[in-house]
PDB file of C-alpha atoms in Angstrom:
ATOM      1  CA  ASP A   1      95.720 103.300 160.400  1.00 92.00           C
ATOM      2  CA  TRP A   2      95.264 105.383 157.102  1.00 96.00           C
ATOM      3  CA  THR A   3      97.154 106.823 154.024  1.00 95.00           C
ATOM      4  CA  LEU A   4      96.332 109.420 151.353  1.00 95.00           C
ATOM      5  CA  THR A   5      98.264 108.993 148.328  1.00 95.00           C
ATOM      6  CA  ASP A   6      97.706 109.907 144.889  1.00 94.00           C
ATOM      7  CA  GLY A   7      93.803 110.870 145.621  1.00 92.00           C
ATOM      8  CA  VAL A   8      93.487 107.417 147.051  1.00 93.00           C
ATOM      9  CA  LEU A   9      92.373 107.555 150.848  1.00 94.00           C
ATOM     10  CA  THR A  10      93.082 104.006 152.175  1.00 95.00           C
ATOM     11  CA  VAL A  11      91.896 102.972 155.528  1.00 96.00           C
ATOM     12  CA  SER A  12      92.888  99.767 157.309  1.00 96.00           C
ATOM     13  CA  GLY A  13      92.672  98.110 160.700  1.00 96.00           C
ATOM     14  CA  ASN A  14      91.268  95.179 162.743  1.00 96.00           C
ATOM     15  CA  GLY A  15      87.774  95.514 164.498  1.00 97.00           C
ATOM     16  CA  PRO A  16      85.344  98.619 164.640  1.00 97.00           C
ATOM     17  CA  MET A  17      86.372 101.974 163.471  1.00 96.00           C
ATOM     18  CA  ASP A  18      86.046 104.594 166.029  1.00 96.00           C
ATOM     19  CA  ASP A  19      82.910 106.866 165.837  1.00 97.00           C
ATOM     20  CA  TYR A  20      83.360 110.622 165.075  1.00 96.00           C
ATOM     21  CA  SER A  21      81.298 113.829 165.347  1.00 95.00           C
ATOM     22  CA  SER A  22      80.850 115.697 162.078  1.00 93.00           C
ATOM     23  CA  GLY A  23      84.281 117.087 160.894  1.00 92.00           C
ATOM     24  CA  GLU A  24      86.402 115.133 163.239  1.00 95.00           C
ATOM     25  CA  ALA A  25      87.436 111.964 161.392  1.00 96.00           C
ATOM     26  CA  PRO A  26      91.191 112.422 161.197  1.00 96.00           C
ATOM     27  CA  TRP A  27      91.266 112.542 157.268  1.00 95.00           C
ATOM     28  CA  TYR A  28      88.483 115.328 157.437  1.00 94.00           C
ATOM     29  CA  ASP A  29      91.041 117.990 156.387  1.00 94.00           C
ATOM     30  CA  TYR A  30      91.791 116.041 153.364  1.00 93.00           C
ATOM     31  CA  ARG A  31      88.454 115.380 152.079  1.00 90.00           C
ATOM     32  CA  TYR A  32      88.526 117.146 149.013  1.00 90.00           C
ATOM     33  CA  ASP A  33      91.850 115.405 147.762  1.00 92.00           C
ATOM     34  CA  ALA A  34      90.445 111.935 148.126  1.00 90.00           C
ATOM     35  CA  ASP A  35      88.715 110.722 144.855  1.00 89.00           C
ATOM     36  CA  THR A  36      88.682 107.047 145.585  1.00 88.00           C
ATOM     37  CA  LEU A  37      88.411 105.197 148.959  1.00 90.00           C
ATOM     38  CA  VAL A  38      89.768 101.646 149.911  1.00 92.00           C
ATOM     39  CA  LEU A  39      88.428 100.155 152.817  1.00 93.00           C
ATOM     40  CA  ARG A  40      90.679  97.226 153.937  1.00 95.00           C
ATOM     41  CA  GLU A  41      89.477  93.687 154.848  1.00 96.00           C
ATOM     42  CA  GLY A  42      89.423  93.589 158.762  1.00 97.00           C
ATOM     43  CA  ILE A  43      87.579  96.465 159.430  1.00 97.00           C
ATOM     44  CA  THR A  44      84.205  95.438 161.115  1.00 97.00           C
ATOM     45  CA  ARG A  45      82.330  98.664 161.566  1.00 97.00           C
ATOM     46  CA  ILE A  46      82.620 101.871 159.852  1.00 95.00           C
ATOM     47  CA  GLY A  47      82.226 104.468 162.362  1.00 96.00           C
ATOM     48  CA  ASN A  48      79.720 107.347 162.824  1.00 96.00           C
ATOM     49  CA  TYR A  49      80.603 110.382 160.208  1.00 96.00           C
ATOM     50  CA  ALA A  50      83.774 108.688 159.396  1.00 95.00           C
ATOM     51  CA  PHE A  51      83.610 109.498 155.773  1.00 93.00           C
ATOM     52  CA  ALA A  52      80.762 112.385 155.941  1.00 93.00           C
ATOM     53  CA  ASP A  53      81.434 115.463 153.596  1.00 91.00           C
ATOM     54  CA  CYS A  54      84.643 113.477 151.454  1.00 89.00           C
ATOM     55  CA  LYS A  55      84.040 113.869 147.760  1.00 85.00           C
ATOM     56  CA  PHE A  56      84.521 110.151 146.325  1.00 85.00           C
ATOM     57  CA  THR A  57      84.219 110.150 142.460  1.00 77.00           C
ATOM     58  CA  GLU A  58      85.042 106.725 141.773  1.00 78.00           C
ATOM     59  CA  VAL A  59      83.485 103.360 142.630  1.00 67.00           C
ATOM     60  CA  PHE A  60      84.519 102.084 146.096  1.00 78.00           C
ATOM     61  CA  SER A  61      83.618  98.897 147.924  1.00 81.00           C
ATOM     62  CA  ILE A  62      82.743  97.784 151.256  1.00 89.00           C
ATOM     63  CA  PRO A  63      84.638  95.009 152.677  1.00 93.00           C
ATOM     64  CA  SER A  64      83.084  91.651 153.424  1.00 92.00           C
ATOM     65  CA  SER A  65      84.468  92.210 156.863  1.00 96.00           C
ATOM     66  CA  VAL A  66      82.363  95.046 157.712  1.00 95.00           C
ATOM     67  CA  ASN A  67      79.125  94.096 159.845  1.00 93.00           C
ATOM     68  CA  THR A  68      77.758  97.550 160.639  1.00 93.00           C
ATOM     69  CA  ILE A  69      77.868 101.090 158.934  1.00 92.00           C
ATOM     70  CA  GLY A  70      77.315 103.830 161.656  1.00 93.00           C
ATOM     71  CA  ARG A  71      75.138 106.811 161.412  1.00 92.00           C
ATOM     72  CA  ASN A  72      76.057 109.409 158.735  1.00 92.00           C
ATOM     73  CA  ALA A  73      78.936 107.624 157.785  1.00 92.00           C
ATOM     74  CA  PHE A  74      78.943 108.347 154.092  1.00 90.00           C
ATOM     75  CA  GLU A  75      76.615 111.580 154.169  1.00 90.00           C
ATOM     76  CA  ASN A  76      77.160 113.894 151.298  1.00 85.00           C
ATOM     77  CA  SER A  77      80.297 111.973 150.327  1.00 86.00           C
ATOM     78  CA  GLY A  78      80.196 112.671 146.728  1.00 78.00           C
ATOM     79  CA  THR A  79      79.055 111.641 143.270  1.00 74.00           C
ATOM     80  CA  TYR A  80      80.379 107.852 143.061  1.00 73.00           C
ATOM     81  CA  PRO A  81      78.317 105.893 140.400  1.00 71.00           C
ATOM     82  CA  SER A  82      77.501 102.951 142.265  1.00 73.00           C
ATOM     83  CA  LEU A  83      77.868 101.288 145.604  1.00 77.00           C
ATOM     84  CA  THR A  84      77.252  97.435 146.729  1.00 78.00           C
ATOM     85  CA  VAL A  85      76.860  96.916 150.381  1.00 82.00           C
ATOM     86  CA  PRO A  86      77.783  93.485 151.155  1.00 84.00           C
ATOM     87  CA  ALA A  87      75.520  90.687 152.486  1.00 82.00           C
ATOM     88  CA  THR A  88      77.799  90.497 155.835  1.00 89.00           C
ATOM     89  CA  VAL A  89      76.408  94.148 156.700  1.00 88.00           C
ATOM     90  CA  ASN A  90      73.551  93.621 159.344  1.00 86.00           C
ATOM     91  CA  THR A  91      73.037  97.132 160.065  1.00 86.00           C
ATOM     92  CA  ILE A  92      72.879 100.464 158.436  1.00 86.00           C
ATOM     93  CA  GLY A  93      72.648 103.687 160.550  1.00 87.00           C
ATOM     94  CA  ALA A  94      70.531 106.548 160.184  1.00 86.00           C
ATOM     95  CA  TYR A  95      71.512 109.242 157.582  1.00 87.00           C
ATOM     96  CA  ALA A  96      74.404 106.850 156.628  1.00 86.00           C
ATOM     97  CA  PHE A  97      74.077 107.539 152.810  1.00 84.00           C
ATOM     98  CA  ARG A  98      72.253 110.762 153.247  1.00 83.00           C
ATOM     99  CA  ASP A  99      72.848 113.314 150.118  1.00 80.00           C
ATOM    100  CA  CYS A 100      75.089 110.701 148.092  1.00 80.00           C
ATOM    101  CA  GLY A 101      75.251 111.046 144.540  1.00 74.00           C
ATOM    102  CA  MET A 102      75.369 107.341 143.666  1.00 73.00           C
ATOM    103  CA  LYS A 103      73.364 106.257 140.725  1.00 66.00           C
ATOM    104  CA  THR A 104      73.220 102.600 141.635  1.00 67.00           C
ATOM    105  CA  LEU A 105      72.915 100.875 144.944  1.00 70.00           C
ATOM    106  CA  THR A 106      72.682  97.234 145.663  1.00 69.00           C
ATOM    107  CA  VAL A 107      72.068  96.403 149.438  1.00 69.00           C
ATOM    108  CA  SER A 108      71.843  93.007 151.171  1.00 62.00           C
ATOM    109  CA  CYS A 109      71.423  94.314 154.411  1.00 61.00           C
ATOM    110  CA  LYS A 110      69.133  93.069 157.422  1.00 59.00           C
ATOM    111  CA  GLU A 111      68.451  96.028 159.212  1.00 54.00           C
ATOM    112  CA  ILE A 112      68.064  99.620 158.215  1.00 64.00           C
ATOM    113  CA  SER A 113      67.489 102.335 160.753  1.00 56.00           C
ATOM    114  CA  GLY A 114      64.192 103.911 159.527  1.00 53.00           C
ATOM    115  CA  ASN A 115      63.778 104.914 155.817  1.00 54.00           C
ATOM    116  CA  ASP A 116      66.210 107.878 156.227  1.00 72.00           C
ATOM    117  CA  ALA A 117      69.491 105.603 155.469  1.00 70.00           C
ATOM    118  CA  PHE A 118      69.609 106.989 152.009  1.00 70.00           C
ATOM    119  CA  SER A 119      67.551 110.019 152.415  1.00 67.00           C
ATOM    120  CA  GLY A 120      68.455 112.945 149.745  1.00 65.00           C
ATOM    121  CA  CYS A 121      70.079 110.425 147.144  1.00 63.00           C
ATOM    122  CA  ASP A 122      68.437 111.983 144.113  1.00 63.00           C
ATOM    123  CA  ASN A 123      70.153 110.086 141.727  1.00 60.00           C
ATOM    124  CA  LEU A 124      68.478 106.901 142.677  1.00 60.00           C
ATOM    125  CA  GLU A 125      65.032 108.498 142.422  1.00 55.00           C
ATOM    126  CA  THR A 126      66.153 109.533 138.675  1.00 52.00           C
ATOM    127  CA  LEU A 127      66.246 105.638 138.024  1.00 49.00           C
ATOM    128  CA  THR A 128      62.437 105.049 138.584  1.00 54.00           C
ATOM    129  CA  LEU A 129      61.146 108.312 136.625  1.00 58.00           C
ATOM    130  CA  ASP A 130      61.749 109.009 132.812  1.00 62.00           C
ATOM    131  CA  LYS A 131      63.401 112.067 132.077  1.00 66.00           C
ATOM    132  CA  MET A 132      60.672 114.473 131.263  1.00 77.00           C
ATOM    133  CA  THR A 133      58.811 113.548 134.551  1.00 78.00           C
ATOM    134  CA  ALA A 134      61.957 114.178 136.579  1.00 71.00           C
ATOM    135  CA  HIS A 135      62.328 117.494 134.686  1.00 75.00           C
ATOM    136  CA  GLU A 136      58.746 118.846 135.485  1.00 85.00           C
ATOM    137  CA  LYS A 137      59.295 117.581 138.715  1.00 81.00           C
ATOM    138  CA  GLU A 138      62.011 119.705 139.343  1.00 79.00           C
ATOM    139  CA  LYS A 139      60.352 122.655 138.109  1.00 87.00           C
ATOM    140  CA  LEU A 140      57.116 122.098 139.956  1.00 88.00           C
ATOM    141  CA  ALA A 141      59.164 122.193 143.119  1.00 85.00           C
ATOM    142  CA  ILE A 142      59.443 125.709 143.011  1.00 89.00           C
ATOM    143  CA  THR A 143      55.919 126.485 142.223  1.00 92.00           C
ATOM    144  CA  TYR A 144      55.033 124.308 145.069  1.00 89.00           C
ATOM    145  CA  ALA A 145      57.609 125.853 147.615  1.00 89.00           C
ATOM    146  CA  GLU A 146      56.134 129.295 146.588  1.00 91.00           C
ATOM    147  CA  LEU A 147      52.544 128.112 147.369  1.00 92.00           C
ATOM    148  CA  VAL A 148      53.580 126.743 150.681  1.00 89.00           C
ATOM    149  CA  TYR A 149      55.580 129.804 151.655  1.00 89.00           C
ATOM    150  CA  ASN A 150      52.486 132.151 150.720  1.00 93.00           C
ATOM    151  CA  GLY A 151      50.284 130.219 152.945  1.00 93.00           C
ATOM    152  CA  GLN A 152      48.205 128.496 149.804  1.00 93.00           C
ATOM    153  CA  TRP A 153      48.226 125.138 151.296  1.00 90.00           C
ATOM    154  CA  PHE A 154      44.506 124.431 150.695  1.00 93.00           C
ATOM    155  CA  THR A 155      44.558 125.439 147.340  1.00 95.00           C
ATOM    156  CA  PRO A 156      43.573 123.325 144.136  1.00 95.00           C
ATOM    157  CA  LEU A 157      46.708 124.081 142.706  1.00 94.00           C
ATOM    158  CA  ARG A 158      48.883 122.646 145.711  1.00 92.00           C
ATOM    159  CA  GLU A 159      46.327 119.746 145.949  1.00 92.00           C
ATOM    160  CA  ALA A 160      47.052 118.996 142.167  1.00 93.00           C
ATOM    161  CA  LEU A 161      50.690 119.475 142.664  1.00 91.00           C
ATOM    162  CA  ALA A 162      50.561 116.938 145.533  1.00 89.00           C
ATOM    163  CA  ALA A 163      48.630 114.579 143.629  1.00 91.00           C
ATOM    164  CA  PHE A 164      51.426 114.848 140.888  1.00 88.00           C
ATOM    165  CA  VAL A 165      54.273 114.306 143.420  1.00 82.00           C
ATOM    166  CA  ASP A 166      52.438 111.348 145.039  1.00 82.00           C
ATOM    167  CA  LYS A 167      52.252 109.838 141.193  1.00 83.00           C
ATOM    168  CA  THR A 168      55.796 110.306 140.799  1.00 76.00           C
ATOM    169  CA  GLN A 169      56.774 108.956 144.302  1.00 71.00           C
ATOM    170  CA  GLU A 170      54.653 105.464 143.759  1.00 71.00           C
ATOM    171  CA  LYS A 171      58.148 103.536 142.772  1.00 62.00           C
ATOM    172  CA  VAL A 172      60.416 105.625 145.171  1.00 59.00           C
ATOM    173  CA  THR A 173      59.019 104.077 148.559  1.00 56.00           C
ATOM    174  CA  GLY A 174      62.199 105.023 150.582  1.00 52.00           C
ATOM    175  CA  LYS A 175      62.212 101.223 151.087  1.00 50.00           C
ATOM    176  CA  VAL A 176      65.337  98.910 150.188  1.00 48.00           C
ATOM    177  CA  ARG A 177      64.566  95.455 149.008  1.00 48.00           C
ATOM    178  CA  LEU A 178      66.571  92.966 150.611  1.00 43.00           C
ATOM    179  CA  LYS A 179      67.988  89.829 148.966  1.00 45.00           C
TER     180      LYS A 179
END
């Protein structure tokens, strides 16, 4: 069951949510109207693509009844400031939070499908880089792309830029520390 009232998408039920393909969740047509998501206790699994492409801007929480977050469940789902995944969640599927704009993430999960569950979450990376390094990295990405496009892979400049990127990624491992 779900409702959308005054920008709040509320989803309730008991047991696992259905899995969806991209663009097929029942609330998908209203994805730009929902600023906030409320998931009620009783849901045990968040289905594949359930909230993909929704544009949430407010903090929401995942209820403690949830034990699994499906593949691509929250992919590209907005710029909410923080998210806490409860310790009851045992599994986070591949690309579950890909390209999300969250800035703070707390996870106590036992199993994450690969290192890609949080891929493209650039705002999480900014927590590990100082402002000037992040700014330079953004500028140099264009130069790096031009070198690759122009077949300049084996040049000293491309190697130097790769070393810079490697240095900036020392603390951005793609791994999530488990509590």
